[in-house]
Amino acid sequence: MRAAGVRVLGYADTDYGRRPATAVVRDLTRHRDWYGTDGAFLDQVPSGPEEFEHYQKLAVAAWGVGCGTLVLNHGTAPHPCYARIADVLVTFEGTWASYRAQPPQPWPGGPDVRLCHLVYDVPPDADPEALARARGAAVHCAVPGTGDHPWGTLPYTLENTP
């Protein structure tokens, strides 16, 4: 993946701020040591500003263990304060049907952060790239998978545009 210019991120579930920071950082350290990761993908991040301080501390800890890229998966548009600590904000995660039905959500923050959309249950004849670009997502991933773990399938499209 590195030869293709892809950053390798370590995954850590934060359980919407309920998981202890030490456990999250331990996961990120293991991923760095085992796989030589370049950054972190923090999952299940709340979208409200109330938990921002906790995630700011997590970001500092992640940077401290060598995470150069930080992705926060809110699954919905978060409070703009999160853009201060993230390189990428996941502002949509859901089915193709809900993605198509949802009106575009303008990002209230500045242009300094990249937005990402994660879409599953995507039919093979769909054009998720065009819809993602129209909705302002610089990064997107669309997979055909369904059920409890749709991300176990390979993406139709993995786009990372400047």
Coordinates of N, CA, C and O in Angstrom, one line a residue:
M1 N 0.8 -1.2 0.0 CA 0.0 0.0 0.0 C 0.9 1.3 0.0 O 0.5 2.2 -0.7
R2 N 1.9 1.2 0.8 CA 2.8 2.4 0.8 C 3.4 2.7 -0.6 O 3.6 3.8 -0.9
A3 N 3.8 1.6 -1.3 CA 4.3 1.8 -2.7 C 3.4 2.5 -3.6 O 3.8 3.2 -4.5
A4 N 2.1 2.4 -3.3 CA 1.0 3.1 -4.1 C 0.7 4.4 -3.5 O -0.2 5.1 -4.0
G5 N 1.5 4.9 -2.5 CA 1.3 6.2 -1.9 C 0.1 6.3 -0.9 O -0.4 7.4 -0.6
V6 N -0.3 5.1 -0.4 CA -1.4 5.1 0.6 C -0.9 5.2 2.0 O 0.1 4.4 2.3
R7 N -1.5 6.0 2.8 CA -1.1 6.1 4.2 C -1.8 4.9 4.9 O -2.9 4.6 4.7
V8 N -1.0 4.3 5.9 CA -1.5 3.2 6.6 C -1.9 3.7 8.0 O -1.1 4.3 8.7
L9 N -3.2 3.5 8.4 CA -3.7 4.0 9.7 C -4.0 2.9 10.6 O -4.5 1.9 10.2
G10 N -3.7 3.1 11.9 CA -4.2 2.2 12.9 C -5.6 2.5 13.4 O -5.9 3.7 13.5
Y11 N -6.4 1.5 13.6 CA -7.8 1.7 14.0 C -7.9 1.6 15.5 O -7.3 0.7 16.1
A12 N -8.7 2.5 16.0 CA -9.0 2.4 17.5 C -10.5 2.9 17.7 O -10.8 3.9 17.3
D13 N -11.2 2.0 18.3 CA -12.6 2.4 18.7 C -12.5 3.2 20.0 O -11.9 2.8 21.0
T14 N -13.2 4.3 20.0 CA -13.2 5.2 21.2 C -14.5 5.1 22.0 O -14.5 5.7 23.1
D15 N -15.5 4.4 21.5 CA -16.7 4.2 22.1 C -17.3 5.5 22.6 O -17.8 5.7 23.7
Y16 N -17.3 6.5 21.7 CA -17.9 7.8 22.0 C -17.4 8.5 23.2 O -18.1 9.1 24.0
G17 N -16.1 8.3 23.5 CA -15.4 8.9 24.6 C -15.4 8.1 25.9 O -14.9 8.5 26.9
R18 N -16.1 7.0 25.8 CA -16.2 6.1 27.1 C -15.0 5.2 27.2 O -14.7 4.8 28.4
R19 N -14.3 4.9 26.2 CA -13.1 4.0 26.3 C -11.9 4.8 26.9 O -11.7 6.0 26.4
P20 N -11.2 4.3 27.8 CA -10.1 5.0 28.4 C -9.1 5.4 27.4 O -8.7 4.6 26.5
A21 N -8.5 6.6 27.5 CA -7.5 7.1 26.6 C -6.3 6.2 26.6 O -5.7 6.0 25.5
T22 N -6.0 5.6 27.7 CA -4.8 4.7 27.8 C -5.0 3.5 26.9 O -4.1 3.1 26.2
A23 N -6.2 3.0 26.8 CA -6.5 1.8 25.9 C -6.4 2.2 24.5 O -5.9 1.5 23.6
V24 N -6.9 3.4 24.1 CA -6.9 3.9 22.8 C -5.4 4.0 22.3 O -5.0 3.6 21.2
V25 N -4.6 4.7 23.1 CA -3.3 5.0 22.8 C -2.5 3.6 22.8 O -1.6 3.5 21.9
R26 N -2.8 2.7 23.6 CA -2.1 1.4 23.6 C -2.4 0.7 22.2 O -1.5 0.1 21.6
D27 N -3.7 0.8 21.7 CA -4.0 0.2 20.4 C -3.1 0.9 19.3 O -2.6 0.3 18.4
L28 N -3.0 2.2 19.4 CA -2.3 3.0 18.3 C -0.8 2.6 18.4 O -0.2 2.5 17.3
T29 N -0.3 2.5 19.6 CA 1.1 2.1 19.7 C 1.4 0.7 19.2 O 2.4 0.5 18.5
R30 N 0.5 -0.2 19.5 CA 0.6 -1.6 18.9 C 0.6 -1.5 17.4 O 1.4 -2.2 16.7
H31 N -0.3 -0.8 16.8 CA -0.4 -0.7 15.3 C 0.9 -0.1 14.8 O 1.4 -0.6 13.7
R32 N 1.4 0.9 15.4 CA 2.7 1.5 15.0 C 3.8 0.4 15.0 O 4.6 0.3 14.1
D33 N 3.9 -0.3 16.1 CA 5.0 -1.3 16.3 C 4.8 -2.5 15.4 O 5.8 -3.0 14.8
W34 N 3.6 -3.0 15.2 CA 3.3 -4.2 14.4 C 3.3 -3.9 12.9 O 3.8 -4.6 12.1
Y35 N 2.7 -2.8 12.5 CA 2.5 -2.5 11.1 C 3.1 -1.3 10.6 O 3.0 -1.0 9.4
G36 N 3.8 -0.5 11.4 CA 4.5 0.7 11.0 C 3.5 1.8 10.5 O 3.7 2.4 9.4
T37 N 2.4 1.9 11.2 CA 1.3 2.8 10.7 C 1.8 4.3 10.7 O 2.7 4.7 11.4
D38 N 1.2 5.0 9.8 CA 1.5 6.5 9.6 C 0.5 7.4 10.4 O 0.8 8.6 10.5
G39 N -0.5 6.8 10.9 CA -1.5 7.7 11.6 C -2.6 6.8 12.2 O -2.4 5.6 12.4
A40 N -3.7 7.5 12.6 CA -4.7 6.9 13.4 C -6.1 7.2 12.8 O -6.4 8.3 12.3
F41 N -7.0 6.1 12.8 CA -8.4 6.3 12.5 C -9.1 6.0 13.8 O -9.2 4.9 14.2
L42 N -9.6 7.1 14.4 CA -10.4 6.9 15.6 C -11.9 6.8 15.3 O -12.5 7.7 14.7
D43 N -12.5 5.7 15.7 CA -13.9 5.4 15.3 C -14.8 5.7 16.5 O -14.3 5.8 17.7
Q44 N -16.1 5.9 16.2 CA -17.1 6.2 17.2 C -16.7 7.4 18.0 O -16.6 7.4 19.2
V45 N -16.6 8.5 17.3 CA -16.3 9.8 17.9 C -17.6 10.6 18.0 O -18.3 10.7 17.0
P46 N -17.9 11.2 19.1 CA -19.1 12.0 19.2 C -19.0 13.3 18.4 O -17.9 13.7 18.0
S47 N -20.1 13.8 18.0 CA -20.1 15.0 17.2 C -20.3 16.3 17.9 O -20.0 17.4 17.4
G48 N -20.7 16.3 19.2 CA -20.9 17.5 20.0 C -19.6 18.1 20.6 O -18.6 17.3 20.7
P49 N -19.6 19.3 20.9 CA -18.4 20.0 21.5 C -18.1 19.5 22.9 O -17.0 19.8 23.4
E50 N -19.0 18.9 23.6 CA -18.8 18.6 25.0 C -17.6 17.6 25.2 O -17.0 17.7 26.2
E51 N -17.3 16.7 24.3 CA -16.3 15.8 24.4 C -15.0 16.2 23.7 O -14.0 15.5 23.7
F52 N -15.0 17.4 23.2 CA -13.8 17.9 22.4 C -12.5 17.8 23.2 O -11.5 17.4 22.7
E53 N -12.5 18.2 24.5 CA -11.3 18.3 25.3 C -10.7 16.9 25.4 O -9.5 16.7 25.3
H54 N -11.5 15.9 25.6 CA -11.1 14.5 25.6 C -10.4 14.1 24.3 O -9.3 13.5 24.3
Y55 N -10.9 14.5 23.2 CA -10.4 14.1 21.9 C -9.1 15.0 21.6 O -8.2 14.5 20.9
Q56 N -9.1 16.1 22.1 CA -7.9 17.0 21.9 C -6.7 16.3 22.6 O -5.6 16.2 22.1
K57 N -7.0 15.7 23.8 CA -5.9 15.0 24.6 C -5.5 13.7 23.8 O -4.4 13.4 23.8
L58 N -6.5 13.0 23.3 CA -6.2 11.8 22.5 C -5.4 12.2 21.3 O -4.4 11.4 20.9
A59 N -5.7 13.3 20.6 CA -4.9 13.7 19.5 C -3.4 14.0 19.8 O -2.5 13.5 19.2
V60 N -3.2 14.7 20.9 CA -1.9 15.0 21.4 C -1.1 13.7 21.7 O 0.0 13.5 21.3
A61 N -1.8 12.7 22.3 CA -1.2 11.4 22.6 C -0.9 10.6 21.3 O 0.2 10.0 21.2
A62 N -1.8 10.7 20.4 CA -1.6 10.0 19.1 C -0.4 10.6 18.4 O 0.5 9.9 17.8
W63 N -0.3 11.9 18.4 CA 0.9 12.6 17.7 C 2.1 12.2 18.5 O 3.2 12.0 17.9
G64 N 2.0 12.0 19.8 CA 3.2 11.7 20.6 C 3.7 10.3 20.3 O 4.9 10.0 20.5
V65 N 2.9 9.4 19.8 CA 3.3 8.0 19.5 C 3.6 7.9 18.0 O 3.8 6.8 17.5
G66 N 3.7 9.0 17.3 CA 4.1 9.1 15.9 C 3.0 9.1 14.9 O 3.2 8.8 13.7
C67 N 1.7 9.3 15.2 CA 0.6 9.4 14.3 C 0.7 10.7 13.5 O 0.4 11.7 14.1
G68 N 1.1 10.7 12.3 CA 1.1 11.9 11.5 C -0.2 12.3 10.9 O -0.4 13.5 10.7
T69 N -1.1 11.4 10.7 CA -2.4 11.7 10.1 C -3.4 11.2 11.1 O -3.4 10.1 11.7
L70 N -4.4 12.1 11.4 CA -5.5 11.8 12.3 C -6.8 11.9 11.6 O -7.2 12.9 11.1
V71 N -7.6 10.8 11.6 CA -8.9 10.7 11.0 C -9.9 10.5 12.2 O -9.7 9.6 13.0
L72 N -10.9 11.3 12.2 CA -12.0 11.1 13.3 C -13.3 10.7 12.6 O -13.7 11.4 11.7
N73 N -13.8 9.6 13.0 CA -15.1 9.1 12.4 C -16.2 9.4 13.3 O -16.5 8.7 14.2
H74 N -16.9 10.5 12.9 CA -18.1 10.9 13.6 C -19.3 10.3 13.0 O -20.4 10.0 13.6
G75 N -19.2 10.0 11.7 CA -20.4 9.4 10.9 C -21.4 10.5 10.5 O -22.3 10.2 9.8
T76 N -21.3 11.7 11.1 CA -22.2 12.8 10.8 C -21.3 14.0 10.9 O -20.2 14.0 11.4
A77 N -21.9 15.2 10.5 CA -21.1 16.4 10.6 C -20.9 16.8 12.1 O -21.9 16.9 12.8
P78 N -19.6 16.9 12.5 CA -19.4 17.2 13.9 C -19.3 18.7 14.1 O -19.3 19.5 13.1
H79 N -19.2 19.1 15.4 CA -19.0 20.5 15.7 C -17.7 20.9 15.0 O -16.7 20.2 15.0
P80 N -17.6 22.2 14.5 CA -16.3 22.6 13.8 C -15.1 22.5 14.6 O -14.0 22.5 14.0
C81 N -15.2 22.5 15.9 CA -14.0 22.5 16.8 C -13.1 21.3 16.4 O -11.9 21.4 16.6
Y82 N -13.7 20.2 16.0 CA -12.9 19.0 15.7 C -11.9 19.2 14.6 O -10.9 18.5 14.4
A83 N -12.2 20.1 13.7 CA -11.4 20.4 12.6 C -10.0 20.9 13.0 O -9.0 20.8 12.2
R84 N -9.9 21.4 14.2 CA -8.6 21.9 14.7 C -7.6 20.8 15.0 O -6.4 21.1 15.0
I85 N -8.1 19.6 15.2 CA -7.2 18.5 15.5 C -7.1 17.4 14.5 O -6.2 16.6 14.6
A86 N -8.0 17.4 13.5 CA -8.1 16.3 12.6 C -7.6 16.7 11.2 O -7.8 17.8 10.8
D87 N -7.0 15.7 10.5 CA -6.7 15.9 9.1 C -7.9 15.6 8.2 O -8.0 16.1 7.2
V88 N -8.7 14.6 8.7 CA -9.8 14.1 7.9 C -11.0 13.9 8.9 O -10.8 13.3 10.0
L89 N -12.2 14.4 8.6 CA -13.4 14.2 9.4 C -14.3 13.3 8.6 O -14.7 13.7 7.5
V90 N -14.7 12.2 9.1 CA -15.8 11.4 8.5 C -17.1 12.0 8.9 O -17.5 11.9 10.0
T91 N -17.8 12.6 7.9 CA -19.0 13.3 8.1 C -20.3 12.5 7.7 O -21.4 13.0 7.8
F92 N -20.0 11.4 7.1 CA -21.1 10.5 6.7 C -20.6 9.0 6.8 O -19.6 8.7 6.2
E93 N -21.4 8.2 7.4 CA -21.2 6.7 7.4 C -22.6 6.1 7.4 O -23.4 6.3 8.3
G94 N -22.9 5.4 6.3 CA -24.2 4.8 6.2 C -24.5 4.1 4.9 O -23.5 4.0 4.1
T95 N -25.7 3.7 4.6 CA -26.1 3.0 3.4 C -26.1 3.9 2.2 O -26.3 5.1 2.3
W96 N -26.0 3.3 1.0 CA -26.1 4.0 -0.2 C -27.5 4.7 -0.3 O -27.6 5.8 -0.7
A97 N -28.5 4.0 0.1 CA -29.9 4.5 0.0 C -30.0 5.8 0.9 O -30.6 6.8 0.5
S98 N -29.5 5.7 2.1 CA -29.5 6.9 3.0 C -28.6 8.0 2.5 O -29.0 9.2 2.6
Y99 N -27.5 7.7 1.9 CA -26.6 8.7 1.3 C -27.3 9.5 0.2 O -27.2 10.7 0.1
R100 N -28.0 8.7 -0.7 CA -28.6 9.4 -1.8 C -29.8 10.2 -1.3 O -30.1 11.3 -1.9
A101 N -30.5 9.7 -0.3 CA -31.7 10.5 0.2 C -31.4 11.7 1.0 O -32.2 12.6 1.1
Q102 N -30.2 11.7 1.7 CA -29.8 12.8 2.5 C -29.5 14.0 1.7 O -28.6 13.9 0.8
P103 N -30.0 15.2 2.0 CA -29.6 16.4 1.3 C -28.1 16.7 1.6 O -27.7 16.4 2.7
P104 N -27.4 17.4 0.7 CA -26.0 17.8 1.0 C -26.0 18.6 2.3 O -26.9 19.4 2.6
Q105 N -25.0 18.3 3.1 CA -24.8 19.0 4.4 C -23.6 19.9 4.3 O -22.5 19.4 4.3
P106 N -23.8 21.2 4.1 CA -22.6 22.1 4.0 C -21.8 22.1 5.2 O -22.3 22.0 6.4
W107 N -20.5 22.0 5.1 CA -19.5 22.0 6.2 C -19.4 23.4 6.8 O -19.0 24.3 6.1
P108 N -19.7 23.6 8.1 CA -19.7 24.9 8.6 C -18.3 25.4 9.0 O -18.0 26.5 9.3
G109 N -17.3 24.4 9.0 CA -15.9 24.8 9.3 C -15.2 25.3 8.1 O -15.7 25.5 7.0
G110 N -13.9 25.6 8.3 CA -13.1 26.1 7.3 C -12.6 25.1 6.3 O -12.9 23.9 6.5
P111 N -11.8 25.5 5.3 CA -11.4 24.6 4.2 C -10.1 23.8 4.6 O -9.6 23.1 3.8
D112 N -9.7 23.9 5.9 CA -8.4 23.3 6.2 C -8.5 21.8 6.5 O -7.4 21.2 6.8
V113 N -9.6 21.3 6.6 CA -9.8 19.8 6.9 C -10.5 19.1 5.7 O -11.3 19.7 5.0
R114 N -10.1 17.9 5.5 CA -10.7 17.1 4.4 C -11.9 16.3 5.0 O -11.8 15.8 6.1
L115 N -12.9 16.3 4.2 CA -14.1 15.5 4.6 C -14.1 14.1 3.9 O -13.6 14.0 2.8
C116 N -14.7 13.2 4.6 CA -14.7 11.8 4.1 C -16.1 11.2 4.3 O -16.8 11.5 5.3
H117 N -16.5 10.5 3.3 CA -17.8 9.8 3.4 C -17.6 8.3 3.2 O -16.9 7.9 2.3
L118 N -18.2 7.5 4.1 CA -18.1 6.0 4.1 C -19.5 5.5 3.8 O -20.4 5.7 4.6
V119 N -19.6 4.8 2.6 CA -20.9 4.4 2.2 C -20.9 2.9 1.9 O -19.9 2.3 1.3
Y120 N -21.9 2.2 2.5 CA -21.9 0.7 2.2 C -23.3 0.3 1.6 O -24.1 1.2 1.4
D121 N -23.4 -0.9 1.2 CA -24.6 -1.4 0.5 C -24.7 -0.7 -0.8 O -25.8 -0.3 -1.2
V122 N -23.6 -0.5 -1.5 CA -23.6 0.3 -2.8 C -23.7 -0.7 -3.9 O -22.9 -1.7 -4.0
P123 N -24.7 -0.5 -4.8 CA -24.9 -1.4 -5.9 C -23.8 -1.2 -6.9 O -23.2 -0.1 -7.0
P124 N -23.5 -2.2 -7.7 CA -22.3 -2.1 -8.7 C -22.5 -1.1 -9.7 O -21.5 -0.6 -10.3
D125 N -23.7 -0.7 -10.1 CA -23.9 0.3 -11.1 C -24.0 1.8 -10.6 O -24.2 2.7 -11.3
A126 N -23.7 2.0 -9.3 CA -23.8 3.3 -8.7 C -22.6 4.1 -9.0 O -21.5 3.6 -9.4
D127 N -22.7 5.4 -8.8 CA -21.5 6.3 -9.0 C -21.3 7.1 -7.7 O -21.6 8.3 -7.6
P128 N -20.7 6.4 -6.7 CA -20.5 7.1 -5.4 C -19.5 8.2 -5.5 O -19.5 9.2 -4.8
E129 N -18.5 8.1 -6.5 CA -17.5 9.2 -6.6 C -18.1 10.5 -6.9 O -17.8 11.5 -6.3
A130 N -19.0 10.5 -7.9 CA -19.6 11.8 -8.3 C -20.4 12.4 -7.2 O -20.4 13.6 -7.0
L131 N -21.2 11.6 -6.5 CA -22.0 12.1 -5.4 C -21.1 12.6 -4.2 O -21.4 13.7 -3.7
A132 N -20.0 11.9 -3.9 CA -19.1 12.3 -2.9 C -18.5 13.7 -3.2 O -18.4 14.6 -2.4
R133 N -18.0 13.8 -4.4 CA -17.4 15.1 -4.8 C -18.4 16.2 -4.8 O -18.1 17.3 -4.3
A134 N -19.6 15.9 -5.3 CA -20.7 17.0 -5.2 C -21.0 17.4 -3.8 O -21.5 18.5 -3.6
R135 N -20.8 16.5 -2.9 CA -21.1 16.8 -1.4 C -19.9 17.3 -0.7 O -19.9 17.4 0.5
G136 N -18.8 17.5 -1.4 CA -17.6 18.1 -0.8 C -16.6 17.2 -0.1 O -15.8 17.6 0.7
A137 N -16.8 15.9 -0.3 CA -15.9 14.9 0.3 C -14.7 14.7 -0.6 O -14.8 14.2 -1.7
A138 N -13.5 15.0 0.0 CA -12.3 14.8 -0.7 C -11.8 13.3 -0.7 O -11.1 12.9 -1.5
V139 N -12.3 12.6 0.3 CA -12.0 11.2 0.5 C -13.3 10.4 0.6 O -14.3 10.9 1.3
H140 N -13.4 9.3 0.0 CA -14.6 8.5 0.2 C -14.3 7.0 0.0 O -13.3 6.7 -0.7
C141 N -15.1 6.2 0.5 CA -15.0 4.7 0.3 C -16.4 4.2 0.2 O -17.2 4.5 1.0
A142 N -16.6 3.4 -0.9 CA -17.9 2.8 -1.1 C -17.7 1.3 -1.3 O -16.9 0.8 -2.1
V143 N -18.5 0.5 -0.5 CA -18.3 -1.0 -0.5 C -19.7 -1.6 -0.8 O -20.7 -1.0 -0.4
P144 N -19.7 -2.8 -1.3 CA -21.0 -3.5 -1.6 C -21.5 -4.2 -0.3 O -22.7 -4.6 -0.3
G145 N -20.7 -4.3 0.7 CA -21.1 -5.1 1.9 C -22.3 -4.5 2.6 O -22.7 -3.3 2.5
T146 N -23.0 -5.4 3.4 CA -24.2 -5.1 4.2 C -24.0 -5.7 5.5 O -23.0 -6.4 5.8
G147 N -25.0 -5.5 6.4 CA -25.1 -6.2 7.7 C -24.2 -5.5 8.7 O -23.9 -4.4 8.6
D148 N -23.9 -6.4 9.7 CA -23.1 -5.8 10.9 C -21.7 -5.4 10.6 O -21.2 -4.5 11.2
H149 N -21.1 -6.0 9.6 CA -19.7 -5.6 9.2 C -19.6 -5.4 7.7 O -18.9 -6.2 7.0
P150 N -20.1 -4.4 7.1 CA -20.1 -4.2 5.7 C -18.7 -3.9 5.2 O -18.4 -4.1 4.0
W151 N -17.8 -3.4 6.1 CA -16.4 -3.1 5.7 C -15.5 -4.2 5.4 O -14.4 -4.1 5.1
G152 N -16.0 -5.4 5.6 CA -15.3 -6.6 5.3 C -15.2 -7.0 3.8 O -14.6 -7.9 3.4
T153 N -15.8 -6.1 3.0 CA -15.8 -6.3 1.5 C -14.9 -5.3 0.9 O -14.6 -4.2 1.5
L154 N -14.3 -5.6 -0.3 CA -13.4 -4.6 -0.9 C -14.2 -3.5 -1.5 O -15.3 -3.7 -2.0
P155 N -13.6 -2.3 -1.5 CA -14.4 -1.1 -2.1 C -14.4 -1.2 -3.6 O -13.6 -1.7 -4.3
Y156 N -15.6 -0.6 -4.1 CA -15.7 -0.4 -5.6 C -14.7 0.7 -5.9 O -14.0 0.7 -6.9
T157 N -14.7 1.8 -5.1 CA -14.0 3.0 -5.3 C -13.3 3.4 -4.0 O -14.0 3.5 -3.0
L158 N -12.1 3.7 -4.1 CA -11.4 4.4 -3.0 C -10.8 5.6 -3.6 O -9.8 5.5 -4.4
E159 N -11.3 6.8 -3.3 CA -10.9 8.0 -3.9 C -10.3 8.9 -2.9 O -10.8 9.1 -1.8
N160 N -9.2 9.5 -3.2 CA -8.5 10.5 -2.4 C -8.0 11.6 -3.3 O -7.0 11.4 -3.9
T161 N -8.8 12.6 -3.4 CA -8.4 13.7 -4.3 C -7.9 14.9 -3.6 O -8.4 15.2 -2.5
P162 N -7.0 15.7 -4.2 CA -6.6 16.9 -3.5 C -7.6 17.9 -3.4 O -8.6 17.9 -4.0

